[in-house]
XYZ file of C-alpha atoms in Angstrom:
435
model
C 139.176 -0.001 -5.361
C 136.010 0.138 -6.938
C 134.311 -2.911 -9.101
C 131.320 -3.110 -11.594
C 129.546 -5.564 -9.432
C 128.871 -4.623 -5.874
C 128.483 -8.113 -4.688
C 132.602 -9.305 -4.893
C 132.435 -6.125 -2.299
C 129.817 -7.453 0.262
C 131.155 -11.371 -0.137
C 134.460 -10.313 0.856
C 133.011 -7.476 3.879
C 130.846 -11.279 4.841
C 133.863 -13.038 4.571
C 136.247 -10.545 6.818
C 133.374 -10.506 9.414
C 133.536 -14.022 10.049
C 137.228 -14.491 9.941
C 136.864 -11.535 12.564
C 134.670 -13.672 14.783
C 137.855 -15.911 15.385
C 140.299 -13.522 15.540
C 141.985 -14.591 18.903
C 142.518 -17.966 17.122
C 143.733 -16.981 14.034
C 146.127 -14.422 15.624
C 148.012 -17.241 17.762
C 147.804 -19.662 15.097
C 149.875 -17.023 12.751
C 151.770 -15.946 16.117
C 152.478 -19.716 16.631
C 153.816 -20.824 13.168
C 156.063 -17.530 13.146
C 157.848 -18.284 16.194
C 158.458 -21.627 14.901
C 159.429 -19.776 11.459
C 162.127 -17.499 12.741
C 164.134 -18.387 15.484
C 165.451 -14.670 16.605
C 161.961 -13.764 17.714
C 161.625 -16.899 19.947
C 162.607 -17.746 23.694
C 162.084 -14.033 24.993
C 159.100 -13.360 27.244
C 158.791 -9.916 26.536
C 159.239 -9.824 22.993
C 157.130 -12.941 22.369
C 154.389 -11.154 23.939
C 154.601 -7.838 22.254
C 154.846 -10.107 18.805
C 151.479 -11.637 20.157
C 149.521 -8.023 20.571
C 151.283 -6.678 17.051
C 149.969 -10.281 14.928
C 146.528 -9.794 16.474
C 146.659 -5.916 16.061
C 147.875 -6.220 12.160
C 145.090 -9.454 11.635
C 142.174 -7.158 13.478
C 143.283 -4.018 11.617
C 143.709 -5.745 7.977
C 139.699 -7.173 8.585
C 138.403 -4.121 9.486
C 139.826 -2.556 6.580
C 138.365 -5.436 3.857
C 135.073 -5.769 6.028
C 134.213 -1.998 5.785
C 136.455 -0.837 2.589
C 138.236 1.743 3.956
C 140.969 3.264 1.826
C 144.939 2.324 2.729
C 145.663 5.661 2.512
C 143.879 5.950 5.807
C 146.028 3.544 7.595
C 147.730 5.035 11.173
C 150.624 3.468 12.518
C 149.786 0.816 14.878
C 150.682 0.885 18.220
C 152.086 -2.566 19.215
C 153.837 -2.597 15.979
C 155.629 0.206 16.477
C 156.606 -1.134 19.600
C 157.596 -4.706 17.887
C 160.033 -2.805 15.420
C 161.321 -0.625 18.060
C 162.393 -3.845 20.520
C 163.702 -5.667 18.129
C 165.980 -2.956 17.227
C 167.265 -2.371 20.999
C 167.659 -6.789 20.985
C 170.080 -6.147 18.131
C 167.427 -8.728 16.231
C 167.930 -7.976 12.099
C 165.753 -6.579 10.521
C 165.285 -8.875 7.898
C 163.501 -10.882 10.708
C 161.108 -8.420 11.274
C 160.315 -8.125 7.219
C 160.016 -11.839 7.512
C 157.163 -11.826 10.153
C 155.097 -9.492 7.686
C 155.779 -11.864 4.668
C 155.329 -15.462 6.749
C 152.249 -13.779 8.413
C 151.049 -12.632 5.310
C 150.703 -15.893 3.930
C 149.160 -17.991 7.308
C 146.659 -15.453 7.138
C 145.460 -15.514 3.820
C 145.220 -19.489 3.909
C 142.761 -18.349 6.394
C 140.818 -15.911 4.354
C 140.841 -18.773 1.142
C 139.432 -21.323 3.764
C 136.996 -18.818 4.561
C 135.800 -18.121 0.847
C 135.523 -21.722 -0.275
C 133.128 -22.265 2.375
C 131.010 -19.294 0.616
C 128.678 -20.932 -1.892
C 129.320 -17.972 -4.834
C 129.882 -18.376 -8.478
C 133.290 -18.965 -10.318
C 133.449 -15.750 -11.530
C 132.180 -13.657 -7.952
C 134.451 -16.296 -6.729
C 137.554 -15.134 -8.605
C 136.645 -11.239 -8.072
C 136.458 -11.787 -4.163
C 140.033 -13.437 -4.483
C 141.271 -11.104 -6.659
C 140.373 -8.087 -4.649
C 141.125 -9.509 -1.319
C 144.581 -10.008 -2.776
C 144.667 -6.609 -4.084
C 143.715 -5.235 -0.145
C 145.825 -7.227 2.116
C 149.326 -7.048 -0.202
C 148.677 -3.194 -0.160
C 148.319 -3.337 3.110
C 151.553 -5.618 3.999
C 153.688 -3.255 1.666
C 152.407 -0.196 3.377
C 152.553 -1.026 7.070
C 156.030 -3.035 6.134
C 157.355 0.308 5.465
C 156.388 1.777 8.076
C 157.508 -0.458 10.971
C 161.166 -0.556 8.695
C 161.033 3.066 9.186
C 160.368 2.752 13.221
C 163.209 -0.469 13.386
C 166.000 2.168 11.565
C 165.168 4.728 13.301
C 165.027 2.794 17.009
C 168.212 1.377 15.943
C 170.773 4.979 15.299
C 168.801 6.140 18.677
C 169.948 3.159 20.904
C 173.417 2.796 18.873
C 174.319 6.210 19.214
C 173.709 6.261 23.036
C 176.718 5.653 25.174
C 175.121 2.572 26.734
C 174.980 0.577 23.123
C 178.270 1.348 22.447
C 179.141 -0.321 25.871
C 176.603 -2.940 25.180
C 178.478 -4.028 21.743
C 181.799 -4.629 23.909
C 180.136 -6.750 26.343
C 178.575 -8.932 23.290
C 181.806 -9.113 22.033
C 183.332 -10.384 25.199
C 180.580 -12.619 25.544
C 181.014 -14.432 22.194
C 184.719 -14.924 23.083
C 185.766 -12.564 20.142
C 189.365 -11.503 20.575
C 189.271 -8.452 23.077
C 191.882 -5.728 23.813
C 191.808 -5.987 27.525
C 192.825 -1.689 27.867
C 190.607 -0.609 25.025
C 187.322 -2.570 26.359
C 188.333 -1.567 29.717
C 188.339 1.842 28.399
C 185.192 1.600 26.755
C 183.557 -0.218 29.312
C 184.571 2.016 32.233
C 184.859 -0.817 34.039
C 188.248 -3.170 34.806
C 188.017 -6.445 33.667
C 190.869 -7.618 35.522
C 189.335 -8.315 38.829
C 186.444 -10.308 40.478
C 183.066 -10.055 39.259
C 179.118 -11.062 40.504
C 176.992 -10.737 37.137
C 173.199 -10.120 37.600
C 170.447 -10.569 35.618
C 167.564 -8.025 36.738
C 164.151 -7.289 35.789
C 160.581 -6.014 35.430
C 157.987 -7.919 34.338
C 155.829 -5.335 33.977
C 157.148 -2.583 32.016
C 157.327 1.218 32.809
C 157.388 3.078 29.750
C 159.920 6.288 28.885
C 162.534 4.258 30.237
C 161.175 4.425 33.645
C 161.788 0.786 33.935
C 165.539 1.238 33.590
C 166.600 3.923 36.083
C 164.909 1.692 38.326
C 166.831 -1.431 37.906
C 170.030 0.646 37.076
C 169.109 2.501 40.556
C 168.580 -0.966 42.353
C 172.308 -2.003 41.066
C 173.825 0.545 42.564
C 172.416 0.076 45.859
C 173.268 -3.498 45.519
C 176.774 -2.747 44.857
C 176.863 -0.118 47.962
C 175.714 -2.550 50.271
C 177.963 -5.372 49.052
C 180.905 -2.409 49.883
C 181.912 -2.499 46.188
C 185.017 -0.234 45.215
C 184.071 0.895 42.163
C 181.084 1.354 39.820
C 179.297 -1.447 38.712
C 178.575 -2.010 34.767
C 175.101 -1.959 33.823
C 174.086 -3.006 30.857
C 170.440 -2.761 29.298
C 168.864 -5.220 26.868
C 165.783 -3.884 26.704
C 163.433 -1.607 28.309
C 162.378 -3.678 31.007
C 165.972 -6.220 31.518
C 169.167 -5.140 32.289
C 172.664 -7.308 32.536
C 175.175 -5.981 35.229
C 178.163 -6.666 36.834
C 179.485 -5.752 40.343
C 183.168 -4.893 40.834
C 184.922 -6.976 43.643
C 188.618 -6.200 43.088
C 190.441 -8.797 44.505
C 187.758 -10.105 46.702
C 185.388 -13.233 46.131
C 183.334 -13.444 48.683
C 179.818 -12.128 49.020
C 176.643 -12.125 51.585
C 173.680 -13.527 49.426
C 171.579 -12.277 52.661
C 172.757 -8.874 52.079
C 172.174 -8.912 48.681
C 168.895 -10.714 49.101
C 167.664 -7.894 51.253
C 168.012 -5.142 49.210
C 166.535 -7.117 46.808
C 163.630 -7.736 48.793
C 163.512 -4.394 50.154
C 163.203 -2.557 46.835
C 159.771 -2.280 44.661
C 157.886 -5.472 44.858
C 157.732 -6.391 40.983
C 161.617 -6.574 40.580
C 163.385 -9.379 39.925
C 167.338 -10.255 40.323
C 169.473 -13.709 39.395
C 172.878 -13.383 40.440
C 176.019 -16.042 39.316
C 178.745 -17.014 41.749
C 181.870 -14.640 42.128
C 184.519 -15.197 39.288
C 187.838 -13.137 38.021
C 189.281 -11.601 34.846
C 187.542 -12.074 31.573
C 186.495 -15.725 31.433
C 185.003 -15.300 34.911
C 183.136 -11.840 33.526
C 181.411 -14.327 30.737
C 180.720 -17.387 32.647
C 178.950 -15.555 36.132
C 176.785 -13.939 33.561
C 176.057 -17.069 32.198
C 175.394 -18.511 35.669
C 173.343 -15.990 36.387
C 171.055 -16.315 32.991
C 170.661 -19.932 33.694
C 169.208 -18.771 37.284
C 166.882 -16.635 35.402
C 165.492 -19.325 33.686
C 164.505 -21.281 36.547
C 163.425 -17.926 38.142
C 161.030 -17.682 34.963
C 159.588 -20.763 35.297
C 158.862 -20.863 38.983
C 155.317 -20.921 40.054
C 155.128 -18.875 42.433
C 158.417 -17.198 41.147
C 161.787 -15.599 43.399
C 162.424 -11.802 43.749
C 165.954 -12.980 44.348
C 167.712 -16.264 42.763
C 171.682 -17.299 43.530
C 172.970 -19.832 41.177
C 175.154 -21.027 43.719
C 172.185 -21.973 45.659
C 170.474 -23.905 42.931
C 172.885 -25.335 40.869
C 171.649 -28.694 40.096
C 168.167 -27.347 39.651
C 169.265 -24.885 37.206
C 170.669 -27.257 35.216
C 167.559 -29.710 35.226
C 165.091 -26.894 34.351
C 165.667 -26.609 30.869
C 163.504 -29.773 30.570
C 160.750 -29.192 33.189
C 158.714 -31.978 32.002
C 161.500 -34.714 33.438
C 162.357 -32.577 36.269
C 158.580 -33.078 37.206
C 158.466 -37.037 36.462
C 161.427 -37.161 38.608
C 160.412 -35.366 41.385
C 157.607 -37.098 41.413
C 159.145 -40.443 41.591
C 161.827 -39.398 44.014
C 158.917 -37.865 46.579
C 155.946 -39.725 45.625
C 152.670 -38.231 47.263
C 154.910 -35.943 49.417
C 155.170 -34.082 46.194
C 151.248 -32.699 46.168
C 150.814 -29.153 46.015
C 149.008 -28.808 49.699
C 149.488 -27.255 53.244
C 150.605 -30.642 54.891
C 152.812 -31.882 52.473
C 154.774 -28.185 51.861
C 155.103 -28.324 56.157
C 156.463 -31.899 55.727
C 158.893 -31.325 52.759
C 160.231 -27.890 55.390
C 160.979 -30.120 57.898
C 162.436 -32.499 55.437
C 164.720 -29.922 53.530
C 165.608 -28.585 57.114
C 166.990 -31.968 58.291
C 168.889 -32.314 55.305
C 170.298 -29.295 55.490
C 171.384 -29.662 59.612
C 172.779 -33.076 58.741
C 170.316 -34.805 60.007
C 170.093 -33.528 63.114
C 166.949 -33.352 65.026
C 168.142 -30.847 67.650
C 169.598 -28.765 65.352
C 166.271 -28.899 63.271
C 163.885 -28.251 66.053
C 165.902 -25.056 66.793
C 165.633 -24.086 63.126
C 161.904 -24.790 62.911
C 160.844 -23.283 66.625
C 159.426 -26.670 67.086
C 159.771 -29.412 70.408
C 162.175 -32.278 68.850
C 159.343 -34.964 68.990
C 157.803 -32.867 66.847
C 160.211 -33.270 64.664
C 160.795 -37.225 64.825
C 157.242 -37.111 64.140
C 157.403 -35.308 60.725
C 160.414 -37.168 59.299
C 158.894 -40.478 60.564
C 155.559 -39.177 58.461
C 157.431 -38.174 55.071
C 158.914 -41.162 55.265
C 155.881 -43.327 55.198
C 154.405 -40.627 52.428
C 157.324 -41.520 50.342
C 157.657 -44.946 50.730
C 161.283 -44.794 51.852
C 163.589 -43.831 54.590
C 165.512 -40.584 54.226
C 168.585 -42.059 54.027
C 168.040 -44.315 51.261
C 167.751 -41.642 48.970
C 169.606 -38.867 50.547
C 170.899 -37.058 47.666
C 168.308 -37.244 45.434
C 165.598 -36.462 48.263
C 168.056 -33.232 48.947
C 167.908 -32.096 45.096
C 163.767 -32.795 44.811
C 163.313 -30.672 47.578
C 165.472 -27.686 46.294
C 163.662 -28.103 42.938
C 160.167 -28.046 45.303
C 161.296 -25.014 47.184
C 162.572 -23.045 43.756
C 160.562 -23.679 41.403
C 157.368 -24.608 43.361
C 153.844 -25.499 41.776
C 155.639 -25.973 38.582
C 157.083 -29.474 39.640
C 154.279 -30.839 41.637
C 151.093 -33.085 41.496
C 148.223 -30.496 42.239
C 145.816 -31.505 45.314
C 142.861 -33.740 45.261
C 145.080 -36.076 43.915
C 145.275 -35.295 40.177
C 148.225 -36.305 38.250
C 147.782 -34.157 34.827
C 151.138 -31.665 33.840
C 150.926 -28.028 34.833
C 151.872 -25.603 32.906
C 151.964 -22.088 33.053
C 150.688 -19.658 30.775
C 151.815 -18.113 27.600
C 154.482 -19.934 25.580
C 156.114 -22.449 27.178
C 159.677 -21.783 25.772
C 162.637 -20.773 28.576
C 163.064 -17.031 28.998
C 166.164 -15.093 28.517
């Protein structure tokens, strides 16, 4: 790597250091333009953040190397990565996507790097030596790191397709994508009868326990779901990555559950997990649509601020449905519940009492039971919503009932904040649904 002239060597070491100095922008901005790049690495949580830490590990590790000239035979394998290459292997993801991300990422950051030199006031021909050798570093340093994470993908990939769990996992994708099944050879594979009534869940961590921890928890919490829902048989649990599992509980010729029950061991278990369940459905077209259901109740889980441990799709339907544009949902709610849609103390106590009386039918007896409250108390509260709103609940019954479930779901995320702002929340991270 060495040059006649030493000053190429300290441009380029300048250079690096001030490209470094803006390294959390530079690393979304290539993070950013991937994602919109190549569509299998988008609309996961999880694996859009571990794609975030690997782009700023691979810009911050590429700088250091040009800034101080350190050889490429030095380079370790990277941590986050590995990590990157090993989840997209267990998400089935190609890996001609992952080879992708190095190539597209390549290029966003080197318009980065020219940007950088132009603004250095050098000499044509320093000029052309700084480009030449900072071309010379960071393709060495794409082909060698490529290999590597191919390496990690391939061999991630015969680990989790050789376990028996991937080899279950391929016959519930195929299912899924209404490929032409065998009924009594997936059953066989599966372990699991396919015939019968089902409850798919969606279940998660969002904080990940590494070694696998993270799954023998969530396959444990299954299993006691399914014991206290008096299952008859084993449920099938299905992992999709380290920290998300798919499952579905056995019903046999039953259909009806207790979301209470189910709620409580939800709510009982370890305070980070996280469950969506669909409604109850039979044979093979019910197996794919309640997991469906229930993935559409994980994205409104996902985007509630504060979020559920437990979410029923049968208990929030139409707000399910709406959430894939939270935006409008917002606007709307807005509009249906005018001020009573503020993100404070009084207006959450008046939008209870609101939902309540709804829900009893309007019935302020029935309401005042509900609440623990004296029943002027409640004339008192509707009477006050309704002069918050500007109408009378009846004049807008049904779409007062849906704003409210959307209030109660998805929370913050569809309200005004206090003080009487009007500017659009939104959470943090990418914005995209999660799945």
């Amino acid at each position: 790597m060495g040059m006649e002239s030493p000053e190429p060597a300290r441009e380029l070491s300048v250079s690096a250091a001030n490209i470094e100095s803006r390294l959390t922008e530079i690393s979304h901005d290539v993070w950013e333009h991937l994602l919109i790049e190549i569509p299998q690495v988008r609309g996961d949580d999880a694996i859009e953040r571990i794609f975030l830490a690997s782009v700023k590990e691979n810009v911050a590790t590429l700088l250091h190397i040009i800034e101080n000239d350190i050889p490429l035979e030095n380079l370790k394998g990277l941590t986050s990565a590995n990590e990157h290459a090993r989840r997209l292997a267990q998400r089935d993801i190609p890996v001609s996507a992952l080879i992708r991300a190095y190539r597209i990422g390549h290029w966003r950051f080197l318009q980065w790097c020219l940007d950088e030199l132009a603004r250095r006031d050098v000499d044509d021909v320093v000029s052309t030596a700084v480009n030449r050798r900072m071309l010379k570093v960071s393709f060495g340093y794409i082909d060698s790191i490529t290999e590597h994470v191919i390496e990690v993908y391939h061999l991630e990939r015969e680990r989790w397709l050789l376990s028996r769990t991937a080899i279950r996992a391929a016959r519930v994708r195929d299912i899924l994508a209404e490929k032409e099944v065998d009924l009594d050879s997936a059953e066989t594979a599966l372990g699991y009868r396919l015939r019968q009534h089902h409850l798919g869940l969606v279940a998660w961590l969002p904080a990940l326990a590494g070694g696998g921890a993270g799954l023998v928890r969530l396959d444990r919490l299954t299993h006691e779901i399914a014991k206290e829902l008096g299952c008859p048989a084993r449920p099938l649990f299905i992992p999709r990555d380290e920290g998300l599992a798919w499952a579905w509980l056995p019903f046999g010729s039953h259909s009806e559950v207790s979301w209470e029950r189910l709620s409580s061991v939800v709510e009982s278990g370890e305070p980070s997990t996280q469950v969506c369940a669909g409604s109850v459905q039979r044979g093979i077209e019910g197996f794919r649509s309640t997991n469906g259901e229930a993935l559409r109740a994980q994205e409104l889980a996902t985007a509630a601020s504060p979020g559920h441990r437990f979410t029923a799709y049968s208990q929030v339907a139409p707000v399910a449905l709406m959430c894939k544009n939270l935006p409008d949902l917002r606007t709307w709610v807005g509009r249906v519940l005018g001020p009573l849609a503020v993100d404070d103390e009084q207006c959450a106590r008046l939008r209870k009492t609101l939902h309540d009386f709804l829900t009893t039918g309007c019935n302020y007896t029935a309401t005042a039971s509900n609440e623990i409250l004296h029943k002027n108390t409640v004339h008192y509260r509707i009477r006050k919503a309704e002069k918050i709103m500007g109408h009378s609940v009846e004049a807008g019954h049904t779409d007062l009932a849906v704003a409210l479930l959307a209030v109660k779901y998805l929370g913050s995320t569809v309200m005004q904040p206090s003080g009487g702002g009007t500017e659009v929340r939104q959470r943090s991270g990418s914005p995209r649904h999660r799945r």
